[in-house]
CSV table of C-alpha atoms in Angstrom, one decimal:
chain,number,residue,atom,x,y,z
A,716,MET,CA,136.8,33.8,15.7
A,717,LEU,CA,137.7,31.7,12.6
A,718,LYS,CA,134.5,32.9,10.9
A,719,LYS,CA,135.4,36.6,11.5
A,720,PHE,CA,138.9,36.0,10.2
A,721,PHE,CA,137.5,34.6,6.9
A,722,GLN,CA,135.2,37.7,6.7
A,723,VAL,CA,138.2,39.9,6.9
A,724,ALA,CA,139.6,38.1,3.9
A,725,LEU,CA,136.7,39.5,1.8
A,726,GLY,CA,138.1,43.0,2.5
A,727,ILE,CA,141.6,42.0,1.6
A,728,VAL,CA,140.7,40.3,-1.7
A,729,THR,CA,138.5,43.3,-2.6
A,730,SER,CA,141.5,45.5,-2.1
A,731,VAL,CA,143.9,43.3,-4.0
A,732,GLY,CA,141.6,42.4,-6.8
A,733,GLY,CA,139.6,45.6,-6.8
A,734,PHE,CA,141.7,48.5,-5.5
A,735,LEU,CA,145.2,47.3,-6.7
A,736,GLU,CA,144.8,46.2,-10.3
A,737,ILE,CA,145.9,47.5,-13.6
A,738,GLY,CA,143.9,50.6,-13.2
A,739,SER,CA,145.4,51.7,-9.9
A,740,ILE,CA,148.9,50.4,-10.9
A,741,ALA,CA,148.9,52.2,-14.3
A,742,THR,CA,147.4,55.5,-13.1
A,743,ALA,CA,149.6,55.7,-10.0
A,744,ALA,CA,152.7,54.8,-12.0
A,745,GLN,CA,151.9,57.5,-14.6
A,746,ALA,CA,151.2,60.0,-11.9
A,747,GLY,CA,154.6,59.4,-10.2
A,748,ALA,CA,156.5,59.3,-13.5
A,749,ALA,CA,155.0,62.6,-14.7
A,750,PHE,CA,154.5,64.6,-11.5
A,751,ARG,CA,156.6,62.8,-8.9
A,752,PHE,CA,154.6,62.8,-5.6
A,753,GLU,CA,152.2,65.7,-6.4
A,754,LEU,CA,149.2,63.5,-7.1
A,755,GLY,CA,149.4,61.5,-3.8
A,756,TRP,CA,146.3,63.5,-2.7
A,757,ALA,CA,144.2,61.8,-5.4
A,758,VAL,CA,145.1,58.3,-4.2
A,759,ALA,CA,144.4,59.4,-0.6
A,760,LEU,CA,141.0,61.0,-1.5
A,761,GLY,CA,139.9,58.0,-3.5
A,762,THR,CA,140.9,55.6,-0.7
A,763,ILE,CA,138.9,57.6,1.9
A,764,CYS,CA,135.8,57.8,-0.3
A,765,LEU,CA,136.0,54.1,-1.1
A,766,ILE,CA,136.3,53.2,2.6
A,767,PHE,CA,133.0,54.9,3.2
A,768,LEU,CA,131.3,53.4,0.1
A,769,VAL,CA,132.4,49.8,0.9
A,770,GLU,CA,131.3,50.2,4.5
A,771,MET,CA,127.9,51.4,3.3
A,772,SER,CA,127.5,48.6,0.8
A,773,GLY,CA,128.3,46.0,3.5
A,774,ARG,CA,125.9,47.8,6.0
A,775,LEU,CA,123.1,47.8,3.4
A,776,ALA,CA,123.5,44.1,2.8
A,777,ALA,CA,123.8,43.2,6.4
A,778,VAL,CA,120.8,45.2,7.6
A,779,SER,CA,118.4,45.0,4.7
A,780,LYS,CA,119.5,41.6,3.3
A,781,ARG,CA,119.5,43.2,-0.1
A,782,THR,CA,122.3,44.0,-2.6
A,783,ILE,CA,122.8,47.5,-4.0
A,784,ALA,CA,121.4,46.5,-7.4
A,785,GLY,CA,118.5,44.6,-6.0
A,786,ALA,CA,117.6,47.5,-3.6
A,787,MET,CA,118.0,50.1,-6.3
A,788,ARG,CA,115.5,48.3,-8.6
A,789,GLU,CA,113.1,47.8,-5.7
A,790,ARG,CA,113.3,51.4,-4.5
A,791,PHE,CA,113.3,53.3,-7.8
A,792,GLY,CA,111.7,50.8,-10.2
A,793,PHE,CA,113.1,48.9,-13.2
A,794,THR,CA,112.8,51.8,-15.7
A,795,PHE,CA,115.1,54.0,-13.5
A,796,PHE,CA,117.4,51.1,-12.8
A,797,VAL,CA,118.1,50.6,-16.5
A,798,VAL,CA,120.0,53.9,-16.7
A,799,PRO,CA,122.8,53.0,-14.2
A,800,LEU,CA,122.6,49.4,-15.5
A,801,ILE,CA,123.7,50.5,-19.0
A,802,GLY,CA,126.0,53.2,-18.0
A,803,ILE,CA,127.9,51.3,-15.3
A,804,GLY,CA,127.7,48.1,-17.3
A,805,ILE,CA,129.6,49.7,-20.2
A,806,VAL,CA,132.5,51.1,-18.1
A,807,THR,CA,132.6,47.9,-16.1
A,808,PHE,CA,133.0,45.9,-19.3
A,809,LEU,CA,135.8,48.1,-20.5
A,810,THR,CA,137.4,47.7,-17.1
A,811,LEU,CA,137.1,43.9,-17.5
A,812,ALA,CA,138.9,44.1,-20.8
A,813,SER,CA,141.6,46.2,-19.2
A,814,GLU,CA,142.2,43.5,-16.5
A,815,ILE,CA,142.4,40.7,-19.1
A,816,GLY,CA,144.8,42.9,-20.9
A,817,GLY,CA,146.8,43.3,-17.7
A,818,MET,CA,147.0,39.5,-17.2
A,819,ALA,CA,148.1,39.2,-20.8
A,820,LEU,CA,150.7,41.9,-20.4
A,821,ALA,CA,152.1,40.2,-17.3
A,822,LEU,CA,152.7,37.1,-19.3
A,823,GLN,CA,154.3,39.1,-22.1
A,824,TYR,CA,156.7,40.5,-19.5
A,825,ALA,CA,157.5,37.0,-18.2
A,826,THR,CA,157.8,35.2,-21.6
A,827,GLY,CA,158.4,37.8,-24.3
A,828,VAL,CA,155.3,36.6,-26.2
A,829,ARG,CA,153.0,39.4,-27.4
A,830,PHE,CA,150.1,40.1,-25.1
A,831,GLN,CA,147.5,39.5,-27.8
A,832,LEU,CA,148.3,35.8,-28.0
A,833,TRP,CA,147.6,35.5,-24.2
A,834,ALA,CA,144.2,37.1,-24.3
A,835,LEU,CA,142.1,34.0,-24.9
A,836,PRO,CA,144.1,31.7,-22.6
A,837,VAL,CA,144.0,34.0,-19.6
A,838,ALA,CA,140.3,34.6,-20.2
A,839,PHE,CA,139.7,30.9,-20.2
A,840,VAL,CA,141.6,30.5,-16.9
A,841,ALA,CA,139.5,33.2,-15.3
A,842,TRP,CA,136.3,31.7,-16.7
A,843,LEU,CA,137.2,28.2,-15.5
A,844,LEU,CA,137.8,29.6,-11.9
A,845,LEU,CA,134.5,31.3,-11.9
A,846,TRP,CA,132.8,28.1,-13.3
A,847,LYS,CA,134.4,25.7,-10.9
A,848,ALA,CA,135.3,27.6,-7.7
A,849,THR,CA,133.1,28.6,-4.9
A,850,PHE,CA,132.9,32.2,-3.6
A,851,GLY,CA,135.0,31.2,-0.6
A,852,VAL,CA,137.8,29.8,-2.7
A,853,ILE,CA,137.9,32.9,-4.9
A,854,GLU,CA,138.0,35.4,-2.0
A,855,LYS,CA,140.5,33.5,0.2
A,856,GLY,CA,142.8,32.0,-2.5
A,857,VAL,CA,143.3,35.3,-4.4
A,858,SER,CA,143.8,37.3,-1.2
A,859,LEU,CA,146.8,35.1,-0.2
A,860,LEU,CA,148.4,35.1,-3.6
A,861,GLY,CA,147.9,38.9,-3.8
A,862,LEU,CA,150.3,39.4,-0.9
A,863,VAL,CA,153.1,39.4,-3.6
A,864,THR,CA,152.0,43.0,-4.3
A,865,LEU,CA,153.8,44.0,-1.1
A,866,CYS,CA,156.9,44.2,-3.3
A,867,PHE,CA,155.8,47.7,-4.2
A,868,LEU,CA,155.9,48.7,-0.6
A,869,VAL,CA,159.4,47.2,-0.3
A,870,ALA,CA,160.6,49.0,-3.4
A,871,ALA,CA,159.1,52.3,-2.1
A,872,VAL,CA,161.0,52.0,1.3
A,873,LYS,CA,164.2,51.0,-0.5
A,874,GLN,CA,164.2,54.3,-2.4
A,875,HIS,CA,164.3,56.3,0.9
A,876,PRO,CA,161.9,59.0,-0.5
A,877,SER,CA,161.6,62.4,1.1
A,878,VAL,CA,158.8,62.2,3.7
A,879,THR,CA,158.4,66.0,3.4
A,880,LEU,CA,157.7,65.8,-0.4
A,881,ILE,CA,155.3,62.9,0.0
A,882,ALA,CA,153.4,64.8,2.7
A,883,HIS,CA,153.3,67.8,0.5
A,884,GLY,CA,151.8,65.7,-2.3
A,885,LEU,CA,148.9,64.7,-0.1
A,886,ILE,CA,147.7,68.3,-0.2
A,887,PRO,CA,146.0,69.2,-3.5
A,888,SER,CA,147.9,71.9,-5.5
A,889,ILE,CA,147.9,73.6,-8.9
A,890,PRO,CA,150.5,72.1,-11.2
A,891,ALA,CA,153.2,74.4,-12.6
A,892,SER,CA,152.9,73.0,-16.1
A,893,ASP,CA,150.9,70.5,-18.2
A,894,ALA,CA,147.7,71.2,-16.2
A,895,THR,CA,145.4,69.3,-18.6
A,896,HIS,CA,147.4,66.1,-18.2
A,897,TYR,CA,147.7,66.6,-14.4
A,898,TRP,CA,143.9,66.8,-13.9
A,899,PHE,CA,143.3,64.0,-16.4
A,900,ILE,CA,145.6,61.7,-14.4
A,901,ALA,CA,144.0,62.8,-11.2
A,902,VAL,CA,140.6,61.9,-12.6
A,903,SER,CA,141.9,58.5,-13.7
A,904,ILE,CA,143.3,57.8,-10.3
A,905,LEU,CA,139.9,58.6,-8.7
A,906,GLY,CA,138.1,56.5,-11.3
A,907,ALA,CA,140.6,53.6,-10.6
A,908,SER,CA,139.9,54.0,-6.8
A,909,ILE,CA,136.2,54.5,-6.7
A,910,THR,CA,135.2,51.8,-9.1
A,911,PRO,CA,131.4,51.0,-8.9
A,912,TYR,CA,132.0,47.2,-9.5
A,913,LEU,CA,134.0,47.1,-6.3
A,914,PHE,CA,131.1,47.9,-3.9
A,915,LEU,CA,128.6,46.1,-6.1
A,916,PHE,CA,130.7,43.0,-5.7
A,917,TYR,CA,131.2,43.7,-2.0
A,918,SER,CA,127.5,43.9,-1.2
A,919,SER,CA,126.8,40.7,-3.1
A,920,GLY,CA,129.7,39.1,-1.3
A,921,ALA,CA,128.2,40.1,2.1
A,922,ILE,CA,125.0,38.3,1.0
A,923,GLU,CA,126.9,35.3,-0.2
A,924,ASP,CA,128.6,35.2,3.3
A,925,LYS,CA,125.3,35.6,5.0
A,926,TRP,CA,126.2,38.8,7.0
A,927,SER,CA,123.7,40.2,9.6
A,928,VAL,CA,123.5,43.2,11.9
A,929,LYS,CA,125.9,41.3,14.2
A,930,ASP,CA,128.6,41.6,11.5
A,931,LEU,CA,128.5,45.5,11.3
A,932,PRO,CA,131.6,45.9,13.5
A,933,VAL,CA,133.5,43.4,11.3
A,934,ASN,CA,132.2,45.2,8.2
A,935,ARG,CA,133.6,48.5,9.4
A,936,PHE,CA,137.0,46.9,10.1
A,937,VAL,CA,137.0,45.1,6.8
A,938,ALA,CA,136.2,48.3,4.9
A,939,ALA,CA,138.8,50.4,6.7
A,940,SER,CA,141.6,47.8,6.7
A,941,GLY,CA,141.1,46.3,3.3
A,942,MET,CA,140.8,49.6,1.4
A,943,THR,CA,143.6,51.2,3.4
A,944,PHE,CA,145.8,48.2,2.5
A,945,GLY,CA,144.9,48.7,-1.2
A,946,GLY,CA,145.3,52.4,-1.1
A,947,GLY,CA,148.7,52.2,0.7
A,948,LEU,CA,150.0,49.9,-2.0
A,949,SER,CA,148.7,52.2,-4.7
A,950,LEU,CA,150.5,55.1,-3.1
A,951,ALA,CA,153.6,52.9,-2.9
A,952,VAL,CA,153.4,52.4,-6.7
A,953,LEU,CA,153.2,56.2,-7.1
A,954,ILE,CA,156.2,56.8,-4.8
A,955,VAL,CA,158.4,54.2,-6.6
A,956,ALA,CA,157.6,55.7,-10.0
A,957,GLY,CA,158.2,59.2,-8.7
A,958,ALA,CA,161.5,58.2,-7.2
A,959,VAL,CA,162.9,56.2,-10.1
A,960,LEU,CA,161.1,57.3,-13.3
A,961,PHE,CA,160.5,61.0,-12.7
A,962,PRO,CA,164.2,61.9,-12.3
A,963,ARG,CA,165.0,60.0,-15.6
A,964,GLY,CA,162.2,61.7,-17.5
A,965,ILE,CA,160.4,58.4,-18.3
A,966,SER,CA,156.8,59.2,-19.0
A,967,LEU,CA,155.3,55.7,-19.1
A,968,ASP,CA,153.3,56.2,-22.3
A,969,ARG,CA,153.8,52.7,-23.5
A,970,ALA,CA,152.7,49.4,-21.9
A,971,GLU,CA,156.2,47.9,-22.4
A,972,GLN,CA,157.6,50.6,-19.9
A,973,LEU,CA,155.5,49.6,-16.9
A,974,PRO,CA,158.0,47.0,-15.5
A,975,LEU,CA,160.6,49.8,-15.2
A,976,VAL,CA,158.7,50.7,-12.0
A,977,LEU,CA,160.3,47.7,-10.2
A,978,SER,CA,163.2,46.8,-12.5
A,979,LEU,CA,164.9,50.1,-11.8
A,980,SER,CA,164.4,49.8,-8.1
A,981,LEU,CA,164.7,46.0,-7.3
A,982,GLY,CA,167.1,45.0,-10.0
A,983,ARG,CA,167.0,41.7,-11.9
A,984,TRP,CA,164.0,40.4,-9.8
A,985,GLY,CA,162.0,43.5,-10.5
A,986,VAL,CA,160.5,42.4,-13.8
A,987,ALA,CA,159.5,39.0,-12.4
A,988,LEU,CA,157.9,40.6,-9.3
A,989,PHE,CA,156.1,43.2,-11.4
A,990,ALA,CA,154.8,40.5,-13.7
A,991,ALA,CA,153.6,38.4,-10.8
A,992,SER,CA,152.0,41.3,-9.0
A,993,LEU,CA,150.2,42.6,-12.1
A,994,GLY,CA,149.1,39.2,-13.2
A,995,ILE,CA,147.7,38.2,-9.8
A,996,ALA,CA,146.1,41.5,-9.1
A,997,CYS,CA,144.4,41.5,-12.5
A,998,LEU,CA,143.3,37.9,-12.1
A,999,GLY,CA,141.6,38.9,-8.8
A,1000,ALA,CA,140.0,42.0,-10.5
A,1001,THR,CA,138.8,39.9,-13.5
A,1002,LEU,CA,137.1,37.4,-11.2
A,1003,GLU,CA,135.5,40.3,-9.2
A,1004,ILE,CA,134.4,42.2,-12.3
A,1005,GLY,CA,133.0,39.1,-14.0
A,1006,LEU,CA,130.9,38.4,-10.9
A,1007,ALA,CA,129.9,42.0,-10.5
A,1008,LEU,CA,128.5,42.2,-14.0
A,1009,ALA,CA,126.6,38.9,-13.4
A,1010,TYR,CA,125.4,40.0,-10.0
A,1011,GLN,CA,124.2,43.4,-11.4
A,1012,LEU,CA,122.2,41.9,-14.3
A,1013,ALA,CA,120.8,38.9,-12.3
A,1014,GLN,CA,119.7,41.0,-9.3
A,1015,GLY,CA,118.3,43.7,-11.6
A,1016,PHE,CA,116.3,41.2,-13.7
A,1017,GLY,CA,115.3,39.0,-10.8
A,1018,TRP,CA,117.3,35.9,-11.9
A,1019,ARG,CA,118.6,33.3,-9.6
A,1020,TRP,CA,122.2,34.1,-8.6
A,1021,SER,CA,125.0,32.9,-6.5
A,1022,GLN,CA,128.6,31.9,-7.1
A,1023,ASP,CA,128.1,28.8,-4.9
A,1024,LEU,CA,125.3,27.5,-7.2
A,1025,LYS,CA,126.2,25.1,-10.0
A,1026,GLY,CA,126.1,26.6,-13.5
A,1027,SER,CA,123.0,24.7,-14.5
A,1028,GLU,CA,121.2,26.0,-11.4
A,1029,ALA,CA,121.9,29.7,-12.3
A,1030,SER,CA,122.4,29.5,-16.1
A,1031,ARG,CA,121.6,33.1,-16.9
A,1032,PHE,CA,123.9,34.3,-14.1
A,1033,THR,CA,126.8,32.2,-15.4
A,1034,MET,CA,126.0,33.1,-19.0
A,1035,VAL,CA,126.6,36.8,-18.2
A,1036,TYR,CA,130.1,36.4,-17.0
A,1037,THR,CA,130.9,33.9,-19.7
A,1038,VAL,CA,129.9,36.2,-22.6
A,1039,ALA,CA,131.5,39.3,-20.9
A,1040,ILE,CA,134.8,37.6,-20.5
A,1041,LEU,CA,134.8,36.2,-24.0
A,1042,LEU,CA,134.0,39.6,-25.6
A,1043,ALA,CA,136.6,41.4,-23.4
A,1044,ALA,CA,139.2,38.9,-24.5
A,1045,LEU,CA,138.3,39.5,-28.1
A,1046,LEU,CA,138.7,43.2,-27.6
A,1047,ILE,CA,142.3,42.7,-26.3
A,1048,LEU,CA,142.9,40.2,-29.2
A,1049,THR,CA,142.5,43.2,-31.6
A,1050,GLY,CA,145.8,44.6,-30.3
A,1051,ILE,CA,144.4,47.6,-28.5
A,1052,ASP,CA,147.0,49.0,-26.1
A,1053,PRO,CA,145.9,47.8,-22.6
A,1054,LEU,CA,147.7,50.8,-20.9
A,1055,LYS,CA,145.9,53.4,-22.9
A,1056,LEU,CA,142.6,51.6,-22.7
A,1057,THR,CA,143.0,51.4,-18.9
A,1058,VAL,CA,143.8,55.1,-18.3
A,1059,LEU,CA,140.9,56.3,-20.5
A,1060,THR,CA,138.5,53.8,-19.0
A,1061,MET,CA,139.3,55.0,-15.5
A,1062,ALA,CA,138.6,58.5,-16.5
A,1063,PHE,CA,135.2,57.5,-18.0
A,1064,THR,CA,134.5,55.6,-14.8
A,1065,ALA,CA,134.9,58.8,-12.8
A,1066,ALA,CA,132.5,60.6,-15.1
A,1067,SER,CA,129.9,57.8,-14.7
A,1068,LEU,CA,130.0,57.6,-10.9
A,1069,PRO,CA,126.9,59.8,-10.2
A,1070,LEU,CA,124.8,57.2,-12.0
A,1071,VAL,CA,125.2,54.7,-9.2
A,1072,ILE,CA,126.3,56.8,-6.3
A,1073,VAL,CA,123.4,59.3,-6.2
A,1074,PRO,CA,120.7,56.6,-5.9
A,1075,PHE,CA,122.9,54.6,-3.6
A,1076,LEU,CA,123.0,57.6,-1.2
A,1077,PHE,CA,119.2,57.8,-1.2
A,1078,LEU,CA,119.1,54.1,-0.2
A,1079,MET,CA,121.6,54.7,2.6
A,1080,ASN,CA,119.4,57.4,4.1
A,1081,ASP,CA,116.1,55.4,3.8
A,1082,LYS,CA,115.0,54.0,7.1
A,1083,ARG,CA,112.9,51.4,5.4
A,1084,TYR,CA,116.1,49.6,4.4
A,1085,LEU,CA,118.6,50.7,7.1
A,1086,LYS,CA,116.3,51.3,10.1
A,1087,GLU,CA,118.5,53.0,12.7
A,1088,HIS,CA,121.6,52.3,10.7
A,1089,THR,CA,121.2,55.1,8.1
A,1090,ASN,CA,124.0,57.3,7.1
A,1091,GLY,CA,125.2,60.2,9.2
A,1092,TRP,CA,125.9,63.6,7.7
A,1093,PHE,CA,129.6,63.2,7.6
A,1094,SER,CA,129.5,60.0,5.5
A,1095,ASN,CA,127.1,61.7,3.1
A,1096,ALA,CA,129.3,64.7,2.9
A,1097,VAL,CA,132.6,62.8,2.2
A,1098,VAL,CA,131.0,60.8,-0.6
A,1099,ILE,CA,129.2,63.7,-2.2
A,1100,PHE,CA,132.3,65.9,-2.2
A,1101,SER,CA,134.5,63.1,-3.8
A,1102,ILE,CA,131.9,62.3,-6.5
A,1103,VAL,CA,131.2,65.9,-7.4
A,1104,LEU,CA,135.0,66.5,-7.6
A,1105,ALA,CA,135.6,63.4,-9.8
A,1106,PHE,CA,132.7,64.2,-12.1
A,1107,VAL,CA,133.6,67.9,-12.6
A,1108,LEU,CA,137.3,67.1,-13.2
A,1109,ALA,CA,136.3,64.3,-15.7
A,1110,VAL,CA,133.9,66.5,-17.6
A,1111,VAL,CA,136.6,69.2,-17.9
A,1112,SER,CA,139.7,67.2,-18.4
A,1113,ILE,CA,138.6,64.3,-20.7
A,1114,PRO,CA,137.8,66.4,-23.7
A,1115,LEU,CA,140.9,68.5,-23.3
A,1116,GLU,CA,143.1,65.4,-23.0
A,1117,LEU,CA,141.6,63.7,-26.0
A,1118,ALA,CA,142.0,66.9,-28.0
A,1119,GLY,CA,145.6,67.2,-26.9
A,1120,SER,CA,146.3,63.6,-27.8
């Protein structure tokens, strides 16, 4: 029983550090500020798709004893694997920079010191945790700290929003105005929800935790509960922004405005709670993304890997997350706006999804890897629909949004 409880913690930390981070917070807040509750459907769709993808990644690891990256290279060959490795690697690195920027912003909100000056210190803290901590410490420690993000749910309930309007927002609709920005934010929300590093990390975590076929029921529960938890909090951010920012005409186009989501709803404690929530969520995401990048390269190139190994025992594995974190911190040090970087990166993430999802679906329907546990038609249909929608919207809306900007 205790072991199963700890396994569930993997889903919670994945949702806190993977689903609810600067990407989902920023895109949901911008959606609420600009379109009230109308983009709730994008959060819901992204959550549903991610539940299926996370469950699939855990099932692949438990049944085949292979991670997504390792199975992809084995099934399609290294030459093919290089394409998603590069494509997903670039957007994952940009996401890593966004998360380090999010931690730096959180400290700016708390201290008043410009975020650029915090870039290297927060990067060092994240690197030190990866260097010293075991996988178990990372997954369980951050999941407990991440419960502070429940303040978004408290703020949403406190606003007494119209249930009818929220329900209406869960149904996709054509916006009355500013359609380009509407679809761009929808794409960004989907990109923030269906982030490839999330299920790459999850499959590797299942191997680290030594999951087997016996753990498939736990895997389903973890995927459903963890991602629903993260999606619910993301929807709460959208609801709060729609309730307090939309009526005031605050568009959230500057990073300094983000704390208004809670300060206008929770009063003087709002800024502190927002800073704590953003900082902890981004710390969890930074740890996950750093590991996901290292997992992907190490598994693709056949290097020795595990977070529980000492640095000297998996030197190339640790070198990847060390270099990635340093370069991401240097990017934030240039003064690039973390909010704008985040929203644009999430949109590019949506456009890159087919690179990893399409071969992943082939794996999930291959009996050589999954035996009798291959995908059903419904799982395939949900994921294909979500990915095609995200890709089409990204291809159409990103150029229009950039041109308009």
